[in-house]
CSV table of C-alpha atoms in Angstrom, one decimal:
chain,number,residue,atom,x,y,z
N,1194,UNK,CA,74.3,-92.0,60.3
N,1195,UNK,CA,71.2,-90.1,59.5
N,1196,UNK,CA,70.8,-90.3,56.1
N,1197,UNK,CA,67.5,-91.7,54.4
N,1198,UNK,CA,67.8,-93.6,50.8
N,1199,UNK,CA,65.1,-93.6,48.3
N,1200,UNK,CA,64.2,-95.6,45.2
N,1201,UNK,CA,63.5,-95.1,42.7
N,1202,UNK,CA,64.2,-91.4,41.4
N,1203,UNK,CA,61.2,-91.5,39.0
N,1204,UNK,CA,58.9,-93.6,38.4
N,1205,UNK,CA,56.3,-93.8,36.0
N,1206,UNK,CA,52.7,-96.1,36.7
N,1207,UNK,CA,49.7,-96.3,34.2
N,1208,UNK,CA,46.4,-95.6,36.1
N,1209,UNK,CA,45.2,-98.4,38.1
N,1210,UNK,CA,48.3,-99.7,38.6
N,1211,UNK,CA,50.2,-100.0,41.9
N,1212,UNK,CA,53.0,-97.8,42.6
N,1213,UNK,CA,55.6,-98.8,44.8
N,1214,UNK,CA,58.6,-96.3,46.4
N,1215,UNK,CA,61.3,-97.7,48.7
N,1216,UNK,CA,63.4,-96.0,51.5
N,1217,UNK,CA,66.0,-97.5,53.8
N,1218,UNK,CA,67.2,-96.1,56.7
N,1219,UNK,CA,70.5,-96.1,58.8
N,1220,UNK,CA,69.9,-95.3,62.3
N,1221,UNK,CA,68.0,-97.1,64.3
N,1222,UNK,CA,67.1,-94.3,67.1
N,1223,UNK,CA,64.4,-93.3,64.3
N,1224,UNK,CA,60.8,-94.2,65.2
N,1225,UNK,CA,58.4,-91.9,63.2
N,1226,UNK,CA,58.3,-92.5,59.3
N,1227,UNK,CA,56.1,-90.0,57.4
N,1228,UNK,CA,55.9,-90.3,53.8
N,1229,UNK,CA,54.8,-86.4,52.5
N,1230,UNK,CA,53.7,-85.5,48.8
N,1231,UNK,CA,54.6,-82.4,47.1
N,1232,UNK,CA,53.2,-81.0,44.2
N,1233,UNK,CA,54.6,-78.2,42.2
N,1234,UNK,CA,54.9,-74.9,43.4
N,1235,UNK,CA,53.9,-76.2,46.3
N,1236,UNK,CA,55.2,-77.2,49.9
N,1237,UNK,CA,55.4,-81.0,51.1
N,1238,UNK,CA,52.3,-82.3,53.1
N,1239,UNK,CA,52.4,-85.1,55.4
N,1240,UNK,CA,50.6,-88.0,53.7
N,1241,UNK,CA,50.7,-91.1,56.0
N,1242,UNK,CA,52.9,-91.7,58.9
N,1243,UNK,CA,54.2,-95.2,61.3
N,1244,UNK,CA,56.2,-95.6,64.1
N,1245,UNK,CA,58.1,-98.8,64.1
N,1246,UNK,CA,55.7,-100.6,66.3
N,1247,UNK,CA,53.2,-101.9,63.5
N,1248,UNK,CA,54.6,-103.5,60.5
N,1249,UNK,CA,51.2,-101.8,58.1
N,1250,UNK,CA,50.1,-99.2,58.2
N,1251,UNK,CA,46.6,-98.4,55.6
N,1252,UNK,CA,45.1,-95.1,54.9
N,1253,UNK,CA,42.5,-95.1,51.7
N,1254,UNK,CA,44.5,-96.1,48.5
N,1255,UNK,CA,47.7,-95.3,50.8
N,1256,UNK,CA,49.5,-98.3,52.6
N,1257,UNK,CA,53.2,-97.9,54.5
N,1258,UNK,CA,54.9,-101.2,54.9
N,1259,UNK,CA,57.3,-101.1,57.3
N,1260,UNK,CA,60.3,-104.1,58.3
N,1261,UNK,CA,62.4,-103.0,61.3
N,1262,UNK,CA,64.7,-105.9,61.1
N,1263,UNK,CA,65.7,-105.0,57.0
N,1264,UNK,CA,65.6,-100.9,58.2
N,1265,UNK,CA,63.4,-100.5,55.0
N,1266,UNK,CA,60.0,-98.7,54.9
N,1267,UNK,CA,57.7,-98.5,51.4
N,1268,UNK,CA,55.0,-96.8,50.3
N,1269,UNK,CA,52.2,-98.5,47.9
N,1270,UNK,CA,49.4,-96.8,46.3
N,1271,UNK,CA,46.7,-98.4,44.9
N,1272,UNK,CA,44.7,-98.0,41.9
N,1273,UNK,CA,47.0,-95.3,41.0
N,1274,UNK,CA,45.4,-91.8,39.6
N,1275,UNK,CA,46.0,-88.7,37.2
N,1276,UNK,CA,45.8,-87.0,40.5
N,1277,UNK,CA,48.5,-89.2,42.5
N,1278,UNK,CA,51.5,-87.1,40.0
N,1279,UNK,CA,53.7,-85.7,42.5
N,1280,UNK,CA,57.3,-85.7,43.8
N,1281,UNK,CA,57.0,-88.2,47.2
N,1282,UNK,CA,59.4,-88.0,50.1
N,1283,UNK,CA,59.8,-90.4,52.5
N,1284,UNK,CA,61.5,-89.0,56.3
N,1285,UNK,CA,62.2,-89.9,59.4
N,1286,UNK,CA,63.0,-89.0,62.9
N,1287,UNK,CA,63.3,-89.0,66.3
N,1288,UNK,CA,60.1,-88.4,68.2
N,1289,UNK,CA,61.6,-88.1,71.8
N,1290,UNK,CA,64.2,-85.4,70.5
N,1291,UNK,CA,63.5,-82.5,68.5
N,1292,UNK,CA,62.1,-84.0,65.9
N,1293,UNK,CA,64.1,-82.5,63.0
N,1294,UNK,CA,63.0,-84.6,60.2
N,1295,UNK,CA,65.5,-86.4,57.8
N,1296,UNK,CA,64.1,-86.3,54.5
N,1297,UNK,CA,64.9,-88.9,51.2
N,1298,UNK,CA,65.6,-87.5,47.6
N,1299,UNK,CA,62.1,-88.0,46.6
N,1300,UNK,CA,60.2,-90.0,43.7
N,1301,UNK,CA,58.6,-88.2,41.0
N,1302,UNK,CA,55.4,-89.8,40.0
N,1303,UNK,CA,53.7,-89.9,36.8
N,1304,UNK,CA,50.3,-91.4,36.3
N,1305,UNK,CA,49.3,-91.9,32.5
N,1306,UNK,CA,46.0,-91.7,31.4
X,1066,UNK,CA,42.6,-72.4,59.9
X,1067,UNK,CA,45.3,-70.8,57.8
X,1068,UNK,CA,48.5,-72.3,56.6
X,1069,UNK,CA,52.0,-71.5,57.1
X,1070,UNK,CA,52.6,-68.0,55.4
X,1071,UNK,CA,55.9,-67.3,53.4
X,1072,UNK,CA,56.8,-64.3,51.0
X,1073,UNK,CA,58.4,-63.6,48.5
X,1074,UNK,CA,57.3,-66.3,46.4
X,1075,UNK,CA,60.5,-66.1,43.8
X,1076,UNK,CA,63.6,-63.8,44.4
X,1077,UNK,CA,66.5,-63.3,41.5
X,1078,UNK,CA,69.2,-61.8,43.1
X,1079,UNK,CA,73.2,-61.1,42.0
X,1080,UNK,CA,75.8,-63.3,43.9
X,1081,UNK,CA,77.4,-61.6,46.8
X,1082,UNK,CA,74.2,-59.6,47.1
X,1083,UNK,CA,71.8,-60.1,50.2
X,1084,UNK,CA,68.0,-61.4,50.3
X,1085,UNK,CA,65.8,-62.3,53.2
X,1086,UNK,CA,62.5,-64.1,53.9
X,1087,UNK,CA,59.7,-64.2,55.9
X,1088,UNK,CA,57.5,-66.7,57.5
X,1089,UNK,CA,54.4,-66.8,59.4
X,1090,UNK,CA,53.6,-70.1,61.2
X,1091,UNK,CA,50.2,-71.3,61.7
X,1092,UNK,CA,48.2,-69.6,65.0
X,1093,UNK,CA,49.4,-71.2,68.1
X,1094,UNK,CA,52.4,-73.4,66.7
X,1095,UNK,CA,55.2,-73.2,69.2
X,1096,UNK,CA,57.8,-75.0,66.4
X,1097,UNK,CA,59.4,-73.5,63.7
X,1098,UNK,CA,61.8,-75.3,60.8
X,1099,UNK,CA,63.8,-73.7,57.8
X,1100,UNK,CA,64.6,-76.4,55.8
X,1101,UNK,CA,66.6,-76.0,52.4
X,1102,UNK,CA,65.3,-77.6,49.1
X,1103,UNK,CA,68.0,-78.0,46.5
X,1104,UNK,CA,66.6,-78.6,42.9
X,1105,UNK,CA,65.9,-82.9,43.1
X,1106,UNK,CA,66.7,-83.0,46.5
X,1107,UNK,CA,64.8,-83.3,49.5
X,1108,UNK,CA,64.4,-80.9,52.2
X,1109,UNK,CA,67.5,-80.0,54.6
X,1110,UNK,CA,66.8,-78.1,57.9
X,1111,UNK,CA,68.5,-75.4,58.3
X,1112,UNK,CA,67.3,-74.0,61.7
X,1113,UNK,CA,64.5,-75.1,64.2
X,1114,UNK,CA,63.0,-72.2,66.6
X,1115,UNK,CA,60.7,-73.8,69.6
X,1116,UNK,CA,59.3,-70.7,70.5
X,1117,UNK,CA,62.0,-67.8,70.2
X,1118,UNK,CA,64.7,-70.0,70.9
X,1119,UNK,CA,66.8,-72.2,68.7
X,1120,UNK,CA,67.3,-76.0,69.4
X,1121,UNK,CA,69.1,-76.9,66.3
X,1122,UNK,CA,70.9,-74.6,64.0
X,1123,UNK,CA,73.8,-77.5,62.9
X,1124,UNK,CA,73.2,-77.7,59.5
X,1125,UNK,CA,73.0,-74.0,58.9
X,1126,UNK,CA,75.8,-71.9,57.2
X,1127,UNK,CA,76.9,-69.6,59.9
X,1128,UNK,CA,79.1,-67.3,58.2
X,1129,UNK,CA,76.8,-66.3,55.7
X,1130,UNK,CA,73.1,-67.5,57.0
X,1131,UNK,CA,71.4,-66.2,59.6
X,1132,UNK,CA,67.5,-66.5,61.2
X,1133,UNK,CA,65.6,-65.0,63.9
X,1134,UNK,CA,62.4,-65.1,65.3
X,1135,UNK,CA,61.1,-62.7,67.5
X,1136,UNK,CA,58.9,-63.1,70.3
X,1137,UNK,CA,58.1,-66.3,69.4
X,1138,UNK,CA,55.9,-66.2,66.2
X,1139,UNK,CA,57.2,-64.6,62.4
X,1140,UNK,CA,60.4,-65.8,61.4
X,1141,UNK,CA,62.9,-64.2,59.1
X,1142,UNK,CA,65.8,-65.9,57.3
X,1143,UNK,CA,68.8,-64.0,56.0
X,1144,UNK,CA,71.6,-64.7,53.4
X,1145,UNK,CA,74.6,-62.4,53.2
X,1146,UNK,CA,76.5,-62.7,51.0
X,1147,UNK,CA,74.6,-65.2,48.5
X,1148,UNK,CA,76.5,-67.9,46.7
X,1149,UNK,CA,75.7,-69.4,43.2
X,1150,UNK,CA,75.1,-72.4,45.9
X,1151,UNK,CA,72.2,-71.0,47.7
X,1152,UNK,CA,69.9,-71.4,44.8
X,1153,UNK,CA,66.7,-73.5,46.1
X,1154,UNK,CA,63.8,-73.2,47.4
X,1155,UNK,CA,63.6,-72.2,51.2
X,1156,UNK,CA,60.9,-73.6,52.7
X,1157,UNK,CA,59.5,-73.2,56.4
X,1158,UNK,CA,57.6,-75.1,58.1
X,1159,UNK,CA,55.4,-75.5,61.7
X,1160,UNK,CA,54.5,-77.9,64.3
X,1161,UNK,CA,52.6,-77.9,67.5
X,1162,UNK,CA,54.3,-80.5,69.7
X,1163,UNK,CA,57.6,-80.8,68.9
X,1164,UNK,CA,58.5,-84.8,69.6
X,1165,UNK,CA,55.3,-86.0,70.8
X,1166,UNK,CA,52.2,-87.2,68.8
X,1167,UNK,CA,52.2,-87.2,65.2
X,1168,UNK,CA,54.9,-84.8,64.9
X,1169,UNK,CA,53.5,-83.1,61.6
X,1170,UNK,CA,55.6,-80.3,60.2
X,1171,UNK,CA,53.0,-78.3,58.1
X,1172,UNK,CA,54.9,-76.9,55.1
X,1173,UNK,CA,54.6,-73.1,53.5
X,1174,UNK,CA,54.9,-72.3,49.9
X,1175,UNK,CA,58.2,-72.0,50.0
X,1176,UNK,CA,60.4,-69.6,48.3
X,1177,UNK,CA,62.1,-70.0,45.8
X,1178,UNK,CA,65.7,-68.3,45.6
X,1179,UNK,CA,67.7,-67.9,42.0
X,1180,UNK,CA,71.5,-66.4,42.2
X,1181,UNK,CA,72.5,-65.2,39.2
């Protein structure tokens, strides 16, 4: 199985506030988990990445929690801002392969003022 | 350094009609992904080019899609004939070292593709 689940669709986060998006995966052959952002109009870019060796991974406001045994893998941002609004898509893949990237159905974020 | 390059930016085209698009990948990036991006969906690769050569083209509608990229740098990806289906926005992407490393796929504009 390759398919990557995402929760929730939408999600909506007053600013300051945490937001919290959830994936679960399938197969376990996958060992790279990037989260990417996309705004619109424009293409995804890679936001914070972890390979299933590390169970946290923290970059600025950005943290990937990550739980091998459950197949699940989150993304939390902190002190969330106006600027944060975006559509977020968690993937994964299989580094030693060709690394085609298995993508989620995305979250859209709204940050209110 | 410059991004991933892709044009048209918005194409409205009849069903049964044909359309293609272009993509330039960043300097020096041997990888090269098509992915399709159906309206609340996430991205779904189409075709992956490492250099001129394809290493995965299993999601991609033979009969009516087709991509090539010569010598190893611009791609171009064809439909004929286009379904009321194909509607979405066709993004490419590039990566350095494919399977090694971070892995990063660095994302063009896309385009985005309206059937009438």
């Amino acid at each position: 199985q390759q398919q990557v689940k995402q929760s929730p669709q939408s999600l909506i986060v007053q600013k300051g506030g945490i937001s919290i998006i959830n994936c679960a995966y399938e197969n376990t052959a996958f060992d790279y988990f990037p989260w990417y952002q996309q705004f619109p109009g424009k293409g995804p870019a890679l936001l914070i990445a972890i390979r299933p060796d590390v169970s946290e991974k923290k970059e600025g406001r950005f943290t990937i929690s990550f739980n091998k045994s459950a197949k699940q893998f989150s993304l939390h941002i902190m002190d969330s801002q106006p600027g944060d609004s975006a559509t977020y898509f968690c993937a994964a893949s299989i580094a030693g392969t060709a690394s085609k990237l298995t993508f989620g159905t995305g979250t859209r974020l709204q940050v209110t003022l | 350094e410059a991004g991933v390059a892709q044009s048209p930016r918005y194409k409205i085209i009849e069903k049964r009609q044909s359309v293609a698009f272009w993509c330039n990948p960043i300097s020096g990036h041997a990888t090269l992904y098509w992915y399709q991006q159906i309206l609340g969906q996430g991205p779904k690769l189409l075709i992956q080019f490492q250099n001129n050569g394809v290493v995965d083209d299993s999601q991609l509608p033979k009969d009516r899609f087709s991509a090539e990229r010569l010598k190893g740098v611009d791609s171009t990806l064809k439909i004929q004939p286009a379904k009321l289906e194909d509607s979405a926005v066709y993004l490419c992407a590039s990566s350095n070292r494919p399977g090694q490393g971070s892995n990063e796929q660095f994302f063009g504009p896309g385009t985005r593709l309206t059937v009438l």
